[in-house]
PDB file of C-alpha atoms and ligand atoms in Angstrom:
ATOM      1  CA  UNK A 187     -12.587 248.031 126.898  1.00 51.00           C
ATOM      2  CA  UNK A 188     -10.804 248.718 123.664  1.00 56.00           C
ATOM      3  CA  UNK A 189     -12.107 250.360 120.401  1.00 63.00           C
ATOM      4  CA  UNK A 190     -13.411 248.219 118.179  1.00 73.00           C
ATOM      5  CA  UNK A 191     -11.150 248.270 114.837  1.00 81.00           C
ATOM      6  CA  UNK A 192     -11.725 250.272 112.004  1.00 90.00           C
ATOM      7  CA  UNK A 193     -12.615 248.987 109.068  1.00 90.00           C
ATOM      8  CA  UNK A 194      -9.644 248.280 106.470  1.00 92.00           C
ATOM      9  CA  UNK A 195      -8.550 251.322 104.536  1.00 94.00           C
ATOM     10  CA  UNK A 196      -9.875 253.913 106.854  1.00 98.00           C
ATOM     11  CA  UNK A 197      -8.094 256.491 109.197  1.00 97.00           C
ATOM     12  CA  UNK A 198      -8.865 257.881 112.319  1.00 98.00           C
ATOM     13  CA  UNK A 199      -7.308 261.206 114.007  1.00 98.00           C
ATOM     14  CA  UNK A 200      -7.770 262.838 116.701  1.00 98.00           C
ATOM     15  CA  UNK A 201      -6.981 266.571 117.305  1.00 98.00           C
ATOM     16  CA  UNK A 202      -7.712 269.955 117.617  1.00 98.00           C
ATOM     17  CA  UNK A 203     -10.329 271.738 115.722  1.00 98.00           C
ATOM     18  CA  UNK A 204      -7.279 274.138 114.231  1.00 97.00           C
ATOM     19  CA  UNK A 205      -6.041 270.746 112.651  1.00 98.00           C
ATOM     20  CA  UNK A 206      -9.442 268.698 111.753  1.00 98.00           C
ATOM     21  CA  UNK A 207     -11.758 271.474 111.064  1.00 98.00           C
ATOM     22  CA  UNK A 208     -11.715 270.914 107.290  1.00 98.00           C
ATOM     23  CA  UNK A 209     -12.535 267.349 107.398  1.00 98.00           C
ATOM     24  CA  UNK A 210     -14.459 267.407 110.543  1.00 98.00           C
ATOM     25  CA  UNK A 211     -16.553 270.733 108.793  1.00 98.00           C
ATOM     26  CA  UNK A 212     -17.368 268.788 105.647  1.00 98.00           C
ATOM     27  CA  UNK A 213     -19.300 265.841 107.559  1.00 98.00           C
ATOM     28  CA  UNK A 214     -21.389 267.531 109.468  1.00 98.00           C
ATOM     29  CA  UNK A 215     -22.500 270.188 106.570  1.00 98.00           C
ATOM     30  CA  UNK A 216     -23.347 267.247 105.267  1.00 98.00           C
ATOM     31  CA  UNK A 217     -24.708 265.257 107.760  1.00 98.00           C
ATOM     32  CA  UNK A 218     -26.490 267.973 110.042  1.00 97.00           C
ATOM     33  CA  UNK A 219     -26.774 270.908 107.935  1.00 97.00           C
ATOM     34  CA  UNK A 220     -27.644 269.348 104.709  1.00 98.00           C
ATOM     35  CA  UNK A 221     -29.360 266.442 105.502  1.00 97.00           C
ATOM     36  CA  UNK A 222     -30.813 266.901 109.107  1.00 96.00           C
ATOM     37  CA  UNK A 223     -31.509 270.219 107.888  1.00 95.00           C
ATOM     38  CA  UNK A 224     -30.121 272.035 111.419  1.00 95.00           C
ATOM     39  CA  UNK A 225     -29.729 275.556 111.387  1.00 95.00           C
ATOM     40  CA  UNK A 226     -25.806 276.530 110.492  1.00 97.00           C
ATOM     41  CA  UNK A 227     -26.111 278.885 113.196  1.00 95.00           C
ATOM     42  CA  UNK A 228     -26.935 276.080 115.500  1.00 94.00           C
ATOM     43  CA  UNK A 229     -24.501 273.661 114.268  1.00 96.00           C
ATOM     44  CA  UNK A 230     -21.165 275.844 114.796  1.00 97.00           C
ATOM     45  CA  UNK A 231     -20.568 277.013 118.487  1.00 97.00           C
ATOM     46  CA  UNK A 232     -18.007 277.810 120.109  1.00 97.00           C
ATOM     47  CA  UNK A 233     -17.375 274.757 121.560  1.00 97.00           C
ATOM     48  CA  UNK A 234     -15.192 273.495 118.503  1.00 98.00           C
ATOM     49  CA  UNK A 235     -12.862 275.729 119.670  1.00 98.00           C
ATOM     50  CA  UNK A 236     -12.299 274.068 122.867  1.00 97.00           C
ATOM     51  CA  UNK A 237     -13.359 270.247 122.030  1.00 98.00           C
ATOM     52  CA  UNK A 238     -10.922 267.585 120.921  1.00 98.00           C
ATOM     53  CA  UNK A 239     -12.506 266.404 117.703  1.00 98.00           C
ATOM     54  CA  UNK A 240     -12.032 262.972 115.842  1.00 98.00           C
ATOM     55  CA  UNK A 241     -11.968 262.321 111.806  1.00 98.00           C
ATOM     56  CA  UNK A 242     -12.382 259.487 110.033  1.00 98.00           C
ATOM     57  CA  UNK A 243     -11.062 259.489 106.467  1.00 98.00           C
ATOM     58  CA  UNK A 244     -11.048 256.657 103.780  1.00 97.00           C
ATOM     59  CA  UNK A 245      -8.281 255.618 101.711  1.00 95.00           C
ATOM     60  CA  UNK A 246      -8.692 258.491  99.458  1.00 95.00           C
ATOM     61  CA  UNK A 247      -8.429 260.858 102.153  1.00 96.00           C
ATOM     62  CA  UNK A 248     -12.326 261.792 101.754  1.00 97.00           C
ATOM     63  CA  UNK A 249     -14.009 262.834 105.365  1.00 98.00           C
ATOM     64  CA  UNK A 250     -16.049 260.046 106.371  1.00 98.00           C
ATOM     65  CA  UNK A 251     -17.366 260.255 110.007  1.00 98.00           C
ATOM     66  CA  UNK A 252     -16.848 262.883 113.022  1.00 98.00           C
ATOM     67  CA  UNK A 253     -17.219 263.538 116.831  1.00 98.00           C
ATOM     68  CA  UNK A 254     -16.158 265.711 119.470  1.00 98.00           C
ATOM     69  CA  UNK A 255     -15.715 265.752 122.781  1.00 98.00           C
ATOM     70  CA  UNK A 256     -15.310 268.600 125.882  1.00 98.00           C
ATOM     71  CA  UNK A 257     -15.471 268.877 129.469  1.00 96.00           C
ATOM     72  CA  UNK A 258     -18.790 269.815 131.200  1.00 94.00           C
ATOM     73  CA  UNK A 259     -19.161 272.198 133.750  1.00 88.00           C
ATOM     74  CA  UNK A 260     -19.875 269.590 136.361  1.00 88.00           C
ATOM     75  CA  UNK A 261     -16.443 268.000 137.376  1.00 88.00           C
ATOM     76  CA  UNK A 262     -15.256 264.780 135.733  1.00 94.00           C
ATOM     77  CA  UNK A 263     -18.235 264.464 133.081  1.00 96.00           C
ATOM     78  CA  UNK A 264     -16.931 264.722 129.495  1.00 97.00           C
ATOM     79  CA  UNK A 265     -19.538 266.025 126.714  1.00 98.00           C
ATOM     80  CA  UNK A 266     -19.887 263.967 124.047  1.00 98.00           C
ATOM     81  CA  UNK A 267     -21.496 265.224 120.246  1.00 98.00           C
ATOM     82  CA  UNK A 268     -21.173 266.093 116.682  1.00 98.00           C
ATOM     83  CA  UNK A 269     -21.283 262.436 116.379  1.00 98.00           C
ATOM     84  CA  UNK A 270     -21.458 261.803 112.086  1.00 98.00           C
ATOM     85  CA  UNK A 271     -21.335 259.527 109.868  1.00 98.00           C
ATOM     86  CA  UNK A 272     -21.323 260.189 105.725  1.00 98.00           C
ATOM     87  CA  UNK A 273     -24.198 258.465 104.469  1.00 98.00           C
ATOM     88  CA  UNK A 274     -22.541 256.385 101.790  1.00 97.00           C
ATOM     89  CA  UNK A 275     -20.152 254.628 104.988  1.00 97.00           C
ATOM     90  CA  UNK A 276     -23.056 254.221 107.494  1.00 98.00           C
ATOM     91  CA  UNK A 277     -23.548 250.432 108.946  1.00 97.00           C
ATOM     92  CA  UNK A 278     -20.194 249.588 108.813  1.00 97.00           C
ATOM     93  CA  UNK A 279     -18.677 250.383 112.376  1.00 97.00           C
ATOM     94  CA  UNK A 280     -17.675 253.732 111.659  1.00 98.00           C
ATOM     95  CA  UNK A 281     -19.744 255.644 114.814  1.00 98.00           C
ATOM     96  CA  UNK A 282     -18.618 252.845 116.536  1.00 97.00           C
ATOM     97  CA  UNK A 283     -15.315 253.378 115.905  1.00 97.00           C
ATOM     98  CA  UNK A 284     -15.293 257.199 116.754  1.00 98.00           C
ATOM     99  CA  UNK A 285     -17.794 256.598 119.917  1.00 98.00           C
ATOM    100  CA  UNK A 286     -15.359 254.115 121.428  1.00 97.00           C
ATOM    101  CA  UNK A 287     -12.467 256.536 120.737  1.00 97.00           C
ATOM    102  CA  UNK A 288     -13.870 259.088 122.638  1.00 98.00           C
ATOM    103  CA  UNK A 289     -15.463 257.127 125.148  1.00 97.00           C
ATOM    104  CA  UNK A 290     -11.902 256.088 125.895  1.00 96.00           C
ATOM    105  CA  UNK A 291      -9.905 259.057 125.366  1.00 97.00           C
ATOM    106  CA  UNK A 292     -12.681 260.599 127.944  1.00 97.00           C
ATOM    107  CA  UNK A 293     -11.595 257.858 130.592  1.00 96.00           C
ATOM    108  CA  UNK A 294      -7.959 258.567 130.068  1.00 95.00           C
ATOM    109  CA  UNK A 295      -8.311 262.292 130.704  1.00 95.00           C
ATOM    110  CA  UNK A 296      -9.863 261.343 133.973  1.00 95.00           C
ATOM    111  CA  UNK A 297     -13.605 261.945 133.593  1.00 96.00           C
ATOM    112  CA  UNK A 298     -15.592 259.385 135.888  1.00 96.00           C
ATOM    113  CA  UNK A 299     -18.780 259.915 133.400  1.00 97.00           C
ATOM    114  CA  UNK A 300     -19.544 260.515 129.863  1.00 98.00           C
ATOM    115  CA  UNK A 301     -22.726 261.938 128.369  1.00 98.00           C
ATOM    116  CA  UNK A 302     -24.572 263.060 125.092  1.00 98.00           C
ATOM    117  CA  UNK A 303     -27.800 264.134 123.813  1.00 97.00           C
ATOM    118  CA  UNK A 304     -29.093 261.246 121.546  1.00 98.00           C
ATOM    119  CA  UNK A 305     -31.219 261.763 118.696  1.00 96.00           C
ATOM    120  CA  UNK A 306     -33.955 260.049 119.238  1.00 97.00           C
ATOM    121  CA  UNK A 307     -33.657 257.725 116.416  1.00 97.00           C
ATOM    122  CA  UNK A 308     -30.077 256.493 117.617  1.00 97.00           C
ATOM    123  CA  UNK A 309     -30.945 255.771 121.219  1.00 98.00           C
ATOM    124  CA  UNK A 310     -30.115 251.894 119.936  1.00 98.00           C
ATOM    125  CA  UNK A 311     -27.038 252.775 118.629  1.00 98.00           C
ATOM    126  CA  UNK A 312     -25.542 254.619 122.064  1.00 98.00           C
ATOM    127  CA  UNK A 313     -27.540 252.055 123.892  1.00 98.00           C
ATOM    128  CA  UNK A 314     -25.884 249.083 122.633  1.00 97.00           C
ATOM    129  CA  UNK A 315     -22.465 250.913 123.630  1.00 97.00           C
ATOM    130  CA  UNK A 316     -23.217 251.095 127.350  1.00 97.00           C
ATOM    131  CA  UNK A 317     -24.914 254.360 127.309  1.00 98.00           C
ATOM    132  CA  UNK A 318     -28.505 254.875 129.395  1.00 98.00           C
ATOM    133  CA  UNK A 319     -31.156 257.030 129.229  1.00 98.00           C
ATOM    134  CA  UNK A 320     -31.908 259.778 131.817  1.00 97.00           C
ATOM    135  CA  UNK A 321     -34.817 261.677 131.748  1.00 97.00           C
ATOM    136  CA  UNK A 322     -37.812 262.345 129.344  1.00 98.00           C
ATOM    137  CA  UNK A 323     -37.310 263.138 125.647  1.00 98.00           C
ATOM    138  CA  UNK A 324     -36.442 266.601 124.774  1.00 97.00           C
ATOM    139  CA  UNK A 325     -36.364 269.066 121.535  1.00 96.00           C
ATOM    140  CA  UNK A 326     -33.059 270.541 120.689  1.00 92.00           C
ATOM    141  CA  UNK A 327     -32.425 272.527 117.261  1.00 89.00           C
ATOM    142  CA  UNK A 328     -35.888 270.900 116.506  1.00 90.00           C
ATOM    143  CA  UNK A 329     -35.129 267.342 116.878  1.00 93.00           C
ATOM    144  CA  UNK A 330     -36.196 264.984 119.313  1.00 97.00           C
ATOM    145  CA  UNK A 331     -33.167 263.940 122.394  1.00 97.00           C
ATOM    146  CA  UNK A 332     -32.659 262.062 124.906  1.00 98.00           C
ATOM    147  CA  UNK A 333     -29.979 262.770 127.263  1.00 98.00           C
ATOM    148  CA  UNK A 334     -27.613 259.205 127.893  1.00 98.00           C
ATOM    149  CA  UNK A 335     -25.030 258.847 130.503  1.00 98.00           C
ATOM    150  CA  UNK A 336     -22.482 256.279 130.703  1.00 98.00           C
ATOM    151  CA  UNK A 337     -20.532 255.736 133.804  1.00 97.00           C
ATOM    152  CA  UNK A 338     -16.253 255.061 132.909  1.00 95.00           C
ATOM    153  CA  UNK A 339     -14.917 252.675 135.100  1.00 75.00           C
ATOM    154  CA  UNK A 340     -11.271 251.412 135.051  1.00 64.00           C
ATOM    155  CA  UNK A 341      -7.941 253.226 135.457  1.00 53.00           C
ATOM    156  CA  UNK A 342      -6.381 256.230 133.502  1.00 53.00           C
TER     157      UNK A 342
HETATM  158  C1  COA B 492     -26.096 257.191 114.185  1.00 78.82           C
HETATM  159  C2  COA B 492     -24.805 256.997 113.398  1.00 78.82           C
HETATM  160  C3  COA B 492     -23.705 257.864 114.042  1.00 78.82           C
HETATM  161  C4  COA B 492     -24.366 255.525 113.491  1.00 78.82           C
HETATM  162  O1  COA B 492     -23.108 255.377 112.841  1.00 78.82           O
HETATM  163  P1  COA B 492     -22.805 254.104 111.899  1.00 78.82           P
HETATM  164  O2  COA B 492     -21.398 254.189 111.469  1.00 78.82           O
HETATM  165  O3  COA B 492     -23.825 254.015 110.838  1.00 78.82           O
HETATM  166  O4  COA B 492     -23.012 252.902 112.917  1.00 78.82           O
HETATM  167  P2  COA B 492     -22.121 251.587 113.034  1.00 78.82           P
HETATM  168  O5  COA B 492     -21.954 250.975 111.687  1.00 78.82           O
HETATM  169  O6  COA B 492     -20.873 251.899 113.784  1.00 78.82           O
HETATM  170  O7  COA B 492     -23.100 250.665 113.898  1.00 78.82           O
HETATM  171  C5  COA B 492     -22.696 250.126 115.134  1.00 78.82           C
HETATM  172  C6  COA B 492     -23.869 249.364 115.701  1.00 78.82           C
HETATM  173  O8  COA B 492     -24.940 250.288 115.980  1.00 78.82           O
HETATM  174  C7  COA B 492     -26.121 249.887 115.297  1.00 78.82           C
HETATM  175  N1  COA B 492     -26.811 251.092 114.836  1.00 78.82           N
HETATM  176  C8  COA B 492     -26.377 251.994 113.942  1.00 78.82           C
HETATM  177  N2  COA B 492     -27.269 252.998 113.806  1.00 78.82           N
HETATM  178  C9  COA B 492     -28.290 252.699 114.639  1.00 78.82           C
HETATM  179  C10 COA B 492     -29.501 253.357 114.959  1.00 78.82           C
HETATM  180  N3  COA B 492     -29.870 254.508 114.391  1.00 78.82           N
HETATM  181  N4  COA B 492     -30.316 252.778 115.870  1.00 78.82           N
HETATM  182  C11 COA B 492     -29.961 251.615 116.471  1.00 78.82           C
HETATM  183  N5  COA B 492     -28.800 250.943 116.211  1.00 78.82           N
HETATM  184  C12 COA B 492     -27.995 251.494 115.305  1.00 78.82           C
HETATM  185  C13 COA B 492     -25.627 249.030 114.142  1.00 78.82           C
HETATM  186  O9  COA B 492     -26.618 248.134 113.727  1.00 78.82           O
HETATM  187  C14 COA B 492     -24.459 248.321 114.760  1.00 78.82           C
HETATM  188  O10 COA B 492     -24.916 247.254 115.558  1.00 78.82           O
HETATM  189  P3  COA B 492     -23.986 245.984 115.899  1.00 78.82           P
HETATM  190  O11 COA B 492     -22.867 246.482 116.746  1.00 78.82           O
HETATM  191  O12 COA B 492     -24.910 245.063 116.633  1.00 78.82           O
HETATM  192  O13 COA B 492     -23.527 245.457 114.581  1.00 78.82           O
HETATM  193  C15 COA B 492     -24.976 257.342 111.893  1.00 78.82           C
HETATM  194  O14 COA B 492     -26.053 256.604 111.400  1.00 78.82           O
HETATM  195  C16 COA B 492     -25.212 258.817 111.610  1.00 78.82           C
HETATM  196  O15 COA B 492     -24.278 259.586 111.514  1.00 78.82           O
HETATM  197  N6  COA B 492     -26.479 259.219 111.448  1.00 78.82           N
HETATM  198  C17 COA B 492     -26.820 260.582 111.071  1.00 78.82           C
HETATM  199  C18 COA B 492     -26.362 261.594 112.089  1.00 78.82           C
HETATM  200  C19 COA B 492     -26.876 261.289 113.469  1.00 78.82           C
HETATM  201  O16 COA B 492     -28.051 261.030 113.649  1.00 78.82           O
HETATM  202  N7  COA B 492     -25.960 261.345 114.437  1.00 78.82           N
HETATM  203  C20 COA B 492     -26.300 261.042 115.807  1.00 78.82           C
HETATM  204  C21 COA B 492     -26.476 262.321 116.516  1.00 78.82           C
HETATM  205  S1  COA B 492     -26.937 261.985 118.202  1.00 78.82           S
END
């Protein structure tokens, strides 16, 4: 399955945290730190370091939405997270967007599975992208989970 377009005007990269840090950085201060209210020390681990990150920016070049991506410990399960959205550009396919992008760029790097820990609140939104639920709910940096798995079929 493809990625669903982006919306007219907007950008998406993908990259290296060295390269998208300062866009990828501003969404989630603002989206996890600021809003969500998650500890900073929380938010930033060292897994930025290894991840390959996407950015969405609009046609001014402002950071609009975020994710990441890395390989679990298990063998050929990709982690997804950091999965943001701006408020002001919510509801207009932007998660979806940078979901499906790393949902695919997980298949092409060979993983056979990809999963997340879903805010509780979003369970629709992963859901409706093919992901399922495994396990009870869970608190993580005070915020109800849930962990979601979604099996990648097709070729590399
Ligand atoms: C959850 C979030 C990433 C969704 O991104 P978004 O850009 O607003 O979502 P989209 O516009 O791409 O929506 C895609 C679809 O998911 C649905 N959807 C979006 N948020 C949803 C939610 N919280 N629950 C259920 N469905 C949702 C939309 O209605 C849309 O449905 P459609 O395909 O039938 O039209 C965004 O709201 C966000 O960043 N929230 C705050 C941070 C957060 O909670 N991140 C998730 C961490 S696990």
């Amino acid at each position: 399955m493809s990625a669903p377009p982006l919306p007219a005007g907007f950008r998406l990269q993908e990259g290296p945290w060295e390269r998208l840090a300062p866009g990828a950085r501003a969404v989630r201060q603002t989206v996890f730190v600021d809003e969500q209210a998650i500890a900073p020390a929380l938010e930033w681990d060292d897994r930025d370091a290894i991840a390959t990150h996407v950015l969405v920016t609009g046609a001014d070049g402002a950071p609009c939405a975020t994710g990441r991506l890395y390989a679990e410990a298990a063998p050929r399960v990709a982690r997804i997270g950091r999965l943001a959205v701006c408020r002001p550009w919510r509801g207009i396919g932007l998660g979806a967007a940078v979901l499906a992008h790393l949902v695919e760029r997980a298949r092409r790097d060979g993983h056979a599975e990809a999963v997340l820990h879903a805010q509780s609140h979003a369970r629709g939104f992963y859901a409706g992208r093919g992901f399922a639920v495994e396990g009870a709910e869970f608190i993580e940096d005070g915020i109800a989970h849930l962990r979601m798995r979604k099996a990648l079929a097709g070729c590399r």
